[in-house]
CSV table of C-alpha atoms in Angstrom, one decimal:
chain,number,residue,atom,x,y,z
A,1,MET,CA,-150.4,-216.4,-80.8
A,2,PRO,CA,-150.4,-219.4,-83.3
A,3,LEU,CA,-146.8,-219.0,-84.3
A,4,ASP,CA,-144.6,-218.2,-81.3
A,5,ASP,CA,-141.3,-216.4,-81.6
A,6,ALA,CA,-139.3,-219.6,-81.6
A,7,LEU,CA,-141.2,-221.1,-84.6
A,8,THR,CA,-141.3,-217.8,-86.4
A,9,ALA,CA,-137.6,-217.4,-86.1
A,10,ARG,CA,-136.9,-221.0,-87.1
A,11,MET,CA,-139.1,-220.8,-90.2
A,12,ALA,CA,-136.9,-217.9,-91.4
A,13,GLU,CA,-133.8,-220.1,-91.3
A,14,PRO,CA,-132.7,-221.7,-94.6
A,15,GLY,CA,-132.6,-225.2,-93.2
A,16,PHE,CA,-136.1,-225.3,-91.7
A,17,TRP,CA,-138.1,-226.0,-94.8
A,18,ALA,CA,-135.6,-228.5,-96.1
A,19,ALA,CA,-136.0,-230.4,-92.9
A,20,TYR,CA,-139.8,-230.0,-92.6
A,21,LEU,CA,-140.4,-231.1,-96.2
A,22,PHE,CA,-138.0,-234.1,-96.0
A,23,GLU,CA,-135.8,-232.7,-98.8
A,24,ASP,CA,-132.7,-234.6,-99.6
A,25,ASP,CA,-130.5,-231.5,-99.1
A,26,ALA,CA,-131.8,-230.9,-95.5
A,27,ASP,CA,-129.2,-229.5,-93.2
A,28,GLU,CA,-127.6,-232.5,-91.3
A,29,ASP,CA,-127.7,-230.4,-88.1
A,30,ASP,CA,-131.5,-230.7,-88.2
A,31,ALA,CA,-131.2,-234.4,-87.7
A,32,ASP,CA,-128.6,-234.3,-84.9
A,33,GLY,CA,-129.9,-236.3,-82.0
A,34,ASP,CA,-127.8,-234.4,-79.5
A,35,ASP,CA,-129.7,-231.2,-80.2
A,36,ALA,CA,-133.3,-232.3,-79.9
A,37,GLU,CA,-135.7,-229.7,-81.3
A,38,SER,CA,-139.5,-229.6,-80.9
A,39,LEU,CA,-141.8,-226.8,-81.8
A,40,ARG,CA,-145.5,-226.2,-81.7
A,41,ALA,CA,-148.1,-224.1,-83.6
A,42,GLU,CA,-151.6,-223.7,-82.5
A,43,PHE,CA,-154.2,-222.4,-85.0
A,44,GLY,CA,-157.2,-221.3,-83.1
A,45,LEU,CA,-160.6,-220.2,-84.5
A,46,GLY,CA,-162.3,-219.3,-81.2
A,47,ASP,CA,-165.0,-221.2,-79.5
A,48,GLU,CA,-162.2,-223.4,-78.0
A,49,LEU,CA,-161.6,-224.9,-81.4
A,50,ALA,CA,-158.0,-225.1,-82.7
A,51,LEU,CA,-155.6,-227.2,-84.7
A,52,VAL,CA,-152.3,-228.1,-83.0
A,53,LEU,CA,-149.2,-228.9,-85.0
A,54,ASP,CA,-146.3,-230.5,-83.1
A,55,LEU,CA,-143.0,-230.4,-85.0
A,56,ASP,CA,-140.2,-232.8,-84.0
A,57,ILE,CA,-137.5,-231.5,-86.3
A,58,THR,CA,-134.8,-233.9,-84.9
A,59,GLY,CA,-137.0,-237.0,-85.2
A,60,GLU,CA,-138.4,-235.8,-88.5
A,61,SER,CA,-142.0,-236.4,-87.2
A,62,PHE,CA,-144.9,-234.0,-87.4
A,63,GLU,CA,-148.3,-234.6,-85.7
A,64,LEU,CA,-151.6,-232.8,-86.2
A,65,ALA,CA,-154.2,-232.7,-83.5
A,66,LEU,CA,-157.6,-231.0,-82.8
A,67,ILE,CA,-158.7,-229.2,-79.6
A,68,ALA,CA,-162.4,-228.9,-79.2
A,69,PRO,CA,-165.1,-228.7,-76.5
A,70,GLY,CA,-165.9,-232.1,-75.1
A,71,LEU,CA,-162.4,-233.5,-75.8
A,72,ALA,CA,-160.4,-234.3,-72.7
A,73,GLU,CA,-157.2,-233.8,-74.6
A,74,PRO,CA,-156.2,-232.9,-78.2
A,75,ALA,CA,-157.4,-235.6,-80.5
A,76,GLU,CA,-154.9,-237.0,-83.0
A,77,LEU,CA,-155.8,-236.3,-86.6
A,78,GLY,CA,-152.7,-237.7,-88.4
A,79,TRP,CA,-149.0,-237.7,-88.5
A,80,ASP,CA,-146.2,-237.6,-91.1
A,81,ASP,CA,-142.8,-239.1,-90.8
A,82,GLN,CA,-140.7,-241.4,-93.1
A,83,ALA,CA,-141.8,-244.6,-91.5
A,84,HIS,CA,-145.4,-245.4,-90.5
A,85,PHE,CA,-147.1,-242.2,-91.6
A,86,HIS,CA,-150.9,-241.4,-91.6
A,87,PRO,CA,-150.9,-238.0,-93.2
A,88,HIS,CA,-154.2,-238.1,-95.1
A,89,VAL,CA,-156.4,-235.9,-92.9
A,90,MET,CA,-158.4,-233.4,-95.0
A,91,ARG,CA,-159.4,-232.4,-98.4
A,92,TRP,CA,-157.9,-229.3,-100.2
A,93,ALA,CA,-161.2,-227.4,-99.9
A,94,GLU,CA,-161.2,-227.9,-96.1
A,95,LEU,CA,-157.7,-226.6,-95.7
A,96,ASP,CA,-158.4,-223.6,-97.9
A,97,LEU,CA,-161.5,-222.9,-95.9
A,98,LEU,CA,-159.6,-223.2,-92.6
A,99,ALA,CA,-156.8,-221.0,-93.9
A,100,ARG,CA,-159.2,-218.2,-95.0
A,101,ALA,CA,-161.0,-218.4,-91.6
A,102,LEU,CA,-157.7,-218.3,-89.7
A,103,ALA,CA,-156.6,-215.2,-91.7
A,104,LEU,CA,-159.8,-213.4,-90.9
A,105,HIS,CA,-159.6,-214.5,-87.2
A,106,ASP,CA,-155.9,-213.7,-86.7
A,107,PRO,CA,-154.2,-211.1,-89.1
A,108,GLN,CA,-150.9,-212.8,-88.5
A,109,MET,CA,-152.1,-215.8,-90.4
A,110,ARG,CA,-151.9,-214.3,-93.9
A,111,HIS,CA,-153.4,-216.5,-96.6
A,112,PRO,CA,-151.8,-218.0,-98.7
A,113,GLY,CA,-148.9,-218.3,-96.2
A,114,PRO,CA,-147.9,-220.3,-93.2
A,115,VAL,CA,-151.1,-222.3,-92.8
A,116,LEU,CA,-150.9,-223.8,-96.3
A,117,ALA,CA,-147.1,-224.2,-96.1
A,118,LEU,CA,-147.3,-226.1,-92.8
A,119,LEU,CA,-150.5,-228.0,-93.1
A,120,ALA,CA,-150.7,-229.0,-96.7
A,121,ARG,CA,-148.8,-232.1,-95.9
A,122,PHE,CA,-152.0,-233.3,-94.2
A,123,VAL,CA,-154.1,-233.0,-97.4
A,124,VAL,CA,-155.2,-235.8,-99.8
A,125,LEU,CA,-156.1,-235.0,-103.4
A,126,ASP,CA,-158.6,-236.9,-105.5
A,127,GLU,CA,-160.5,-236.5,-108.8
A,128,GLN,CA,-162.7,-233.7,-107.5
A,129,ASP,CA,-159.7,-231.4,-106.9
A,130,ASP,CA,-158.9,-228.9,-109.5
A,131,LEU,CA,-155.2,-228.1,-109.8
A,132,ASP,CA,-156.1,-224.7,-111.5
A,133,THR,CA,-157.5,-223.6,-108.1
A,134,ILE,CA,-154.8,-225.1,-106.0
A,135,THR,CA,-151.4,-224.4,-107.7
A,136,PRO,CA,-151.3,-220.6,-107.5
A,137,LEU,CA,-152.1,-220.7,-103.7
A,138,MET,CA,-149.5,-223.3,-102.9
A,139,ASP,CA,-146.9,-221.4,-105.0
A,140,ALA,CA,-147.8,-218.1,-103.3
A,141,ALA,CA,-147.5,-219.7,-99.8
A,142,PHE,CA,-144.0,-220.9,-100.4
A,143,ARG,CA,-142.9,-217.7,-102.1
A,144,MET,CA,-144.0,-215.8,-99.0
A,145,LEU,CA,-142.0,-217.9,-96.6
A,146,ARG,CA,-139.0,-219.2,-98.5
A,147,PRO,CA,-136.5,-217.7,-101.0
A,148,GLY,CA,-136.8,-219.2,-104.4
A,149,PRO,CA,-138.0,-218.6,-108.0
A,150,ARG,CA,-140.7,-215.9,-108.3
A,151,ASP,CA,-142.2,-217.4,-111.5
A,152,GLY,CA,-143.3,-220.9,-112.5
A,153,VAL,CA,-144.4,-223.8,-110.3
A,154,ARG,CA,-142.4,-224.0,-107.1
A,155,ALA,CA,-140.4,-227.1,-106.5
A,156,GLU,CA,-142.2,-227.5,-103.1
A,157,THR,CA,-145.6,-227.4,-104.8
A,158,ARG,CA,-144.6,-230.0,-107.3
A,159,ASP,CA,-143.1,-232.3,-104.6
A,160,TRP,CA,-146.3,-231.9,-102.5
A,161,PHE,CA,-148.6,-232.6,-105.4
A,162,GLU,CA,-146.8,-235.8,-106.3
A,163,LEU,CA,-146.9,-237.0,-102.6
A,164,ARG,CA,-150.5,-236.2,-102.0
A,165,ASP,CA,-152.1,-236.9,-105.4
A,166,LEU,CA,-154.2,-240.0,-105.0
A,167,ARG,CA,-156.3,-239.4,-108.1
A,168,GLY,CA,-156.9,-242.7,-110.0
A,169,THR,CA,-156.3,-244.8,-107.0
A,170,GLY,CA,-160.0,-245.6,-106.1
A,171,LEU,CA,-160.4,-242.9,-103.5
A,172,SER,CA,-164.0,-242.4,-102.3
A,173,TRP,CA,-165.6,-240.0,-99.8
A,174,THR,CA,-168.7,-241.4,-98.2
A,175,ALA,CA,-170.8,-240.6,-95.1
A,176,GLY,CA,-169.7,-242.5,-92.1
A,177,PRO,CA,-172.1,-244.0,-89.4
A,178,ASP,CA,-172.5,-240.5,-87.9
A,179,GLY,CA,-173.1,-238.8,-91.2
A,180,HIS,CA,-169.7,-237.1,-91.4
A,181,PRO,CA,-167.5,-237.4,-94.5
A,182,ALA,CA,-165.0,-240.3,-94.3
A,183,VAL,CA,-162.5,-241.5,-96.9
A,184,GLU,CA,-161.7,-245.0,-98.1
A,185,GLN,CA,-159.8,-246.6,-101.0
A,186,ILE,CA,-161.2,-249.3,-103.2
A,187,HIS,CA,-158.7,-252.2,-103.6
A,188,ALA,CA,-156.3,-250.5,-101.2
A,189,ASP,CA,-154.0,-253.5,-101.2
A,190,SER,CA,-153.2,-253.1,-104.9
A,191,ALA,CA,-153.3,-249.3,-105.1
A,192,ALA,CA,-150.1,-247.7,-106.6
A,193,ARG,CA,-150.4,-244.9,-104.0
A,194,PRO,CA,-152.1,-246.2,-100.8
A,195,LEU,CA,-154.3,-244.2,-98.5
A,196,TYR,CA,-153.0,-243.8,-95.0
A,197,SER,CA,-155.7,-242.1,-93.0
A,198,LEU,CA,-157.4,-242.3,-89.6
A,199,ARG,CA,-160.5,-240.7,-91.2
A,200,THR,CA,-162.0,-244.0,-92.6
A,201,PRO,CA,-165.7,-244.9,-92.2
A,202,ASP,CA,-164.9,-247.6,-89.6
A,203,SER,CA,-162.5,-245.5,-87.6
A,204,ALA,CA,-163.0,-245.2,-83.9
A,205,ASP,CA,-160.1,-242.8,-83.5
A,206,PHE,CA,-160.9,-239.9,-85.8
A,207,PRO,CA,-162.9,-237.1,-84.0
A,208,PHE,CA,-165.5,-236.7,-86.7
A,209,THR,CA,-168.0,-234.6,-84.7
A,210,ALA,CA,-165.3,-232.2,-83.4
A,211,TRP,CA,-163.8,-231.9,-86.9
A,212,ALA,CA,-167.2,-231.0,-88.3
A,213,ALA,CA,-167.5,-228.3,-85.6
A,214,LEU,CA,-164.1,-226.8,-86.6
A,215,LEU,CA,-165.3,-226.6,-90.3
A,216,ASP,CA,-168.6,-225.1,-89.2
A,217,ARG,CA,-166.8,-222.5,-87.2
A,218,ALA,CA,-164.6,-221.6,-90.2
A,219,GLY,CA,-167.7,-221.2,-92.3
A,220,GLN,CA,-169.3,-218.9,-89.8
A,221,LEU,CA,-166.2,-216.7,-89.8
A,222,LEU,CA,-166.4,-216.3,-93.5
A,223,ALA,CA,-170.1,-215.7,-93.5
A,224,THR,CA,-169.7,-213.0,-90.9
A,225,ALA,CA,-167.1,-211.3,-93.1
A,226,THR,CA,-169.7,-211.1,-95.9
A,227,ALA,CA,-172.7,-210.2,-93.9
A,228,ASP,CA,-172.0,-206.5,-93.9
A,229,PRO,CA,-174.9,-204.8,-95.6
A,230,SER,CA,-172.5,-202.1,-97.0
A,231,LEU,CA,-171.4,-204.8,-99.5
A,232,ASP,CA,-174.7,-204.2,-101.3
A,233,ASP,CA,-173.7,-200.6,-102.1
A,234,PRO,CA,-174.0,-200.1,-105.8
A,235,ALA,CA,-170.5,-198.7,-106.1
A,236,VAL,CA,-169.1,-201.7,-104.3
A,237,ARG,CA,-171.1,-204.2,-106.5
A,238,ALA,CA,-169.8,-202.4,-109.6
A,239,ALA,CA,-166.2,-202.5,-108.4
A,240,LEU,CA,-166.6,-206.2,-107.5
A,241,LYS,CA,-167.9,-207.0,-111.0
A,242,ARG,CA,-164.8,-205.5,-112.5
A,243,CYS,CA,-162.5,-207.4,-110.1
A,244,THR,CA,-164.1,-210.7,-110.8
A,245,ALA,CA,-163.4,-210.6,-114.5
A,246,THR,CA,-160.4,-212.4,-116.1
A,247,ARG,CA,-157.9,-209.6,-115.4
A,248,GLY,CA,-159.8,-208.2,-112.5
A,249,TYR,CA,-156.6,-207.8,-110.4
A,250,ALA,CA,-156.0,-204.6,-112.3
A,251,HIS,CA,-159.0,-203.0,-110.5
A,252,LEU,CA,-158.2,-203.7,-106.9
A,253,THR,CA,-157.6,-200.1,-105.8
A,254,PRO,CA,-161.0,-198.8,-106.9
A,255,LEU,CA,-162.6,-201.7,-105.1
A,256,ALA,CA,-160.8,-200.8,-101.9
A,257,GLU,CA,-161.8,-197.2,-102.2
A,258,ALA,CA,-165.5,-198.2,-102.8
A,259,LEU,CA,-165.4,-200.5,-99.8
A,260,ARG,CA,-164.1,-197.7,-97.5
A,261,ALA,CA,-166.6,-195.2,-98.9
A,262,ALA,CA,-169.4,-197.6,-98.1
A,263,GLY,CA,-168.1,-198.2,-94.6
A,264,VAL,CA,-166.9,-201.8,-95.0
A,265,ALA,CA,-164.2,-202.1,-92.4
A,266,GLN,CA,-162.9,-205.7,-92.6
A,267,PRO,CA,-159.2,-205.0,-92.1
A,268,VAL,CA,-157.8,-208.3,-93.3
A,269,LEU,CA,-159.7,-208.2,-96.6
A,270,LEU,CA,-158.9,-204.5,-97.1
A,271,ARG,CA,-155.2,-205.2,-96.5
A,272,ALA,CA,-155.4,-208.0,-99.1
A,273,LEU,CA,-156.5,-205.4,-101.6
A,274,ASP,CA,-154.2,-202.6,-100.6
A,275,GLU,CA,-151.0,-204.4,-99.6
A,276,PRO,CA,-151.2,-208.0,-100.8
A,277,VAL,CA,-148.2,-210.2,-100.4
A,278,SER,CA,-149.3,-211.9,-103.6
A,279,ARG,CA,-152.0,-211.7,-106.2
A,280,ALA,CA,-153.4,-214.9,-104.7
A,281,GLU,CA,-154.0,-213.1,-101.5
A,282,SER,CA,-156.1,-210.5,-103.3
A,283,CYS,CA,-157.8,-213.2,-105.2
A,284,TRP,CA,-159.3,-215.1,-102.2
A,285,ALA,CA,-160.3,-211.8,-100.6
A,286,VAL,CA,-162.3,-210.8,-103.7
A,287,GLU,CA,-163.8,-214.2,-103.9
A,288,VAL,CA,-165.1,-213.8,-100.3
A,289,LEU,CA,-166.4,-210.3,-100.8
A,290,ALA,CA,-168.2,-211.3,-104.0
A,291,GLY,CA,-169.6,-214.5,-102.5
A,292,LEU,CA,-168.0,-216.7,-105.1
A,293,PRO,CA,-167.3,-220.4,-104.7
A,294,GLN,CA,-163.9,-221.2,-103.3
A,295,GLY,CA,-161.3,-221.2,-106.1
A,296,SER,CA,-163.6,-220.1,-108.9
A,297,LEU,CA,-161.8,-216.7,-109.3
A,298,VAL,CA,-158.4,-218.3,-108.9
A,299,LYS,CA,-159.0,-220.2,-112.2
A,300,ARG,CA,-160.1,-216.9,-113.8
A,301,TRP,CA,-157.1,-214.9,-112.7
A,302,PHE,CA,-154.4,-217.5,-113.1
A,303,GLY,CA,-155.5,-219.7,-115.9
A,304,ARG,CA,-154.4,-223.3,-116.5
A,305,SER,CA,-152.1,-224.9,-113.9
A,306,PRO,CA,-148.8,-226.2,-115.3
A,307,LEU,CA,-149.4,-229.3,-113.1
A,308,SER,CA,-152.6,-230.1,-115.0
A,309,THR,CA,-150.5,-231.7,-117.8
A,310,ALA,CA,-147.6,-232.8,-115.5
A,311,ARG,CA,-146.6,-236.5,-115.5
A,312,SER,CA,-144.2,-238.5,-113.4
A,313,TRP,CA,-143.0,-242.0,-113.3
A,314,GLU,CA,-141.7,-243.9,-110.2
A,315,LEU,CA,-139.0,-246.3,-111.1
A,316,SER,CA,-136.8,-248.8,-109.3
A,317,LEU,CA,-133.2,-249.1,-110.3
A,318,THR,CA,-131.3,-252.3,-109.1
A,319,LEU,CA,-127.6,-252.0,-109.0
A,320,ALA,CA,-125.3,-255.1,-108.8
A,321,ILE,CA,-122.7,-254.3,-106.2
A,322,GLU,CA,-121.0,-257.6,-105.3
A,323,GLY,CA,-117.3,-257.1,-105.7
A,324,ARG,CA,-117.6,-253.4,-106.0
A,325,ALA,CA,-116.1,-250.7,-103.7
A,326,ALA,CA,-118.2,-250.1,-100.6
A,327,GLU,CA,-119.1,-246.6,-101.7
A,328,HIS,CA,-120.0,-247.5,-105.3
A,329,SER,CA,-123.8,-247.4,-105.0
A,330,ARG,CA,-123.8,-244.3,-102.7
A,331,VAL,CA,-121.6,-242.3,-105.1
A,332,LEU,CA,-123.6,-243.4,-108.2
A,333,THR,CA,-126.9,-242.6,-106.5
A,334,SER,CA,-125.7,-239.2,-105.4
A,335,ASP,CA,-124.5,-238.4,-108.9
A,336,LEU,CA,-127.8,-239.6,-110.4
A,337,ALA,CA,-129.9,-237.6,-108.0
A,338,GLY,CA,-127.8,-234.5,-108.8
A,339,ALA,CA,-128.0,-235.0,-112.5
A,340,LEU,CA,-131.8,-235.5,-112.5
A,341,LYS,CA,-132.4,-232.5,-110.2
A,342,GLU,CA,-130.1,-230.3,-112.4
A,343,ALA,CA,-132.0,-231.3,-115.5
A,344,GLY,CA,-135.4,-230.7,-113.8
A,345,LEU,CA,-136.3,-234.3,-114.3
A,346,GLY,CA,-136.7,-235.6,-110.8
A,347,GLY,CA,-134.5,-237.3,-108.2
A,348,ALA,CA,-133.1,-240.5,-106.8
A,349,GLU,CA,-132.4,-242.1,-103.4
A,350,ILE,CA,-131.3,-245.4,-102.0
A,351,ALA,CA,-134.2,-247.5,-100.8
A,352,GLY,CA,-132.6,-250.7,-99.7
A,353,GLY,CA,-130.6,-253.7,-100.9
A,354,SER,CA,-130.0,-257.4,-100.7
A,355,SER,CA,-127.2,-259.7,-99.4
A,356,ARG,CA,-126.3,-263.4,-99.4
A,357,GLN,CA,-124.5,-265.5,-96.8
A,358,ALA,CA,-121.1,-266.7,-97.9
A,359,ALA,CA,-119.6,-270.1,-97.1
A,360,ASP,CA,-117.7,-268.7,-94.1
A,361,GLY,CA,-121.0,-267.4,-92.6
A,362,THR,CA,-120.4,-263.7,-93.4
A,363,TYR,CA,-122.9,-261.7,-95.4
A,364,VAL,CA,-122.0,-260.2,-98.8
A,365,ASP,CA,-123.9,-257.2,-100.3
A,366,VAL,CA,-125.3,-258.3,-103.6
A,367,SER,CA,-127.4,-255.4,-104.8
A,368,THR,CA,-128.7,-251.9,-104.0
A,369,THR,CA,-132.2,-250.7,-104.8
A,370,VAL,CA,-132.6,-247.0,-105.8
A,371,ASP,CA,-136.0,-245.3,-106.0
A,372,VAL,CA,-136.0,-243.0,-109.0
A,373,LEU,CA,-138.5,-240.3,-109.9
A,374,VAL,CA,-138.7,-239.1,-113.5
A,375,ARG,CA,-140.9,-236.1,-114.4
A,376,ASP,CA,-142.6,-235.1,-117.6
A,377,ASP,CA,-140.2,-236.7,-120.1
A,378,LEU,CA,-139.6,-240.4,-119.5
A,379,ALA,CA,-137.4,-241.0,-122.6
A,380,ARG,CA,-135.1,-238.2,-121.6
A,381,GLY,CA,-134.9,-239.4,-118.0
A,382,VAL,CA,-134.1,-243.0,-119.1
A,383,SER,CA,-131.4,-241.6,-121.4
A,384,LEU,CA,-129.8,-239.6,-118.5
A,385,ILE,CA,-129.9,-242.7,-116.3
A,386,SER,CA,-128.3,-244.8,-118.9
A,387,GLU,CA,-125.6,-242.3,-119.5
A,388,LEU,CA,-124.7,-242.1,-115.8
A,389,LEU,CA,-124.7,-245.9,-115.4
A,390,ARG,CA,-122.3,-246.2,-118.3
A,391,ARG,CA,-120.1,-243.5,-116.7
A,392,HIS,CA,-120.0,-245.6,-113.5
A,393,ASP,CA,-119.5,-248.9,-115.5
A,394,ALA,CA,-122.8,-250.2,-114.1
A,395,ALA,CA,-125.0,-250.3,-117.2
A,396,ALA,CA,-124.4,-254.0,-118.1
A,397,THR,CA,-125.6,-255.3,-114.7
A,398,ALA,CA,-128.2,-252.7,-113.8
A,399,GLU,CA,-132.0,-253.2,-114.1
A,400,LEU,CA,-134.6,-250.5,-114.3
A,401,ARG,CA,-138.4,-251.2,-113.8
A,402,HIS,CA,-141.6,-249.4,-113.2
A,403,THR,CA,-142.7,-249.6,-109.5
A,404,SER,CA,-146.4,-250.0,-110.5
A,405,PRO,CA,-148.0,-253.3,-111.8
A,406,PRO,CA,-147.1,-254.9,-114.1
A,407,TYR,CA,-143.6,-253.7,-113.1
A,408,ASP,CA,-142.4,-253.5,-116.7
A,409,ARG,CA,-138.7,-253.6,-117.3
A,410,ILE,CA,-137.3,-250.5,-119.1
A,411,ALA,CA,-134.5,-251.0,-121.6
A,412,LEU,CA,-131.4,-249.0,-120.8
A,413,LEU,CA,-130.0,-247.1,-123.8
């Protein structure tokens, strides 16, 4: 079983996803070193091929490995923490393929669901990725597993997108020495969002051949699901044609009835038509049955992703704190983070600071640096930041800049 009882129960607790996703409001108990907590999920596709996810909730570290024939032990693919992470393991299309295959292989792994929610942190996005095909599946995965808004882009989806979006950073997929796809970043030293991956062309650590075998196995499982000759039944083809239209989700019941009448008995795909957790679950099932390219029907059923026009700005706010109360910058940053979040404009967190040595040899704190994220409306975000700085009597000495070259200074209002 890929999700054992301990992990399944833990995922249902309110604090789990906040801790797993490194959210600022994560339950402090999840980081309590006296109660070390480690969990594991194994996502197997048969033929001795499986992904293994080790979750160290206490240490806030998550590692992904691959089990495959010929490997003496699980091969490390990547890891994610808040220090020396290497999370860029796979492309979106690869994760979607694996999630579909896992759903067909193990009915417990409904898609979109736990596979996307747990493993999306190991995706890297580039120019070839289409947010119209991605956003509805990510939203559906989190709606299945975590209470929250039923409409609009989920906060988890937006956060994930901004962390894993490396479009415009010179990302390039090329064939490595063994012919398998590898990723590199042109001008990596100056990229605004660097690539951190073991899957580079010169890597001796990434298990390229075993990874290719895993993807081949996933493709075989999907091919098997669509090899049933009953799918060529005229009534089935007619029903599929109606379902693959723009509002084809209104015709799912006739499709399920036609499939049963023709003798098609793929239980996972039929369940996705009869009792879907989300429209996105029915959508990928129809795509598979109709032999459509991955994501093509998602665009048709769901339309334009709100993230396709989304923008965000990473800023650095420097606060002068010499002579201030010890808690000044902490309180100010907490208020700023709360105000930005409440306004739907982003967030803020302390990133570091500077100090100087006084004449008596002691060190005096001089400044605090705050990382600020502003979404969609920079002018409104700067206005809110300015207002809060004035409220804390910090506007005259604060400095706000972009974190990307040329690091332009932003005038506070």
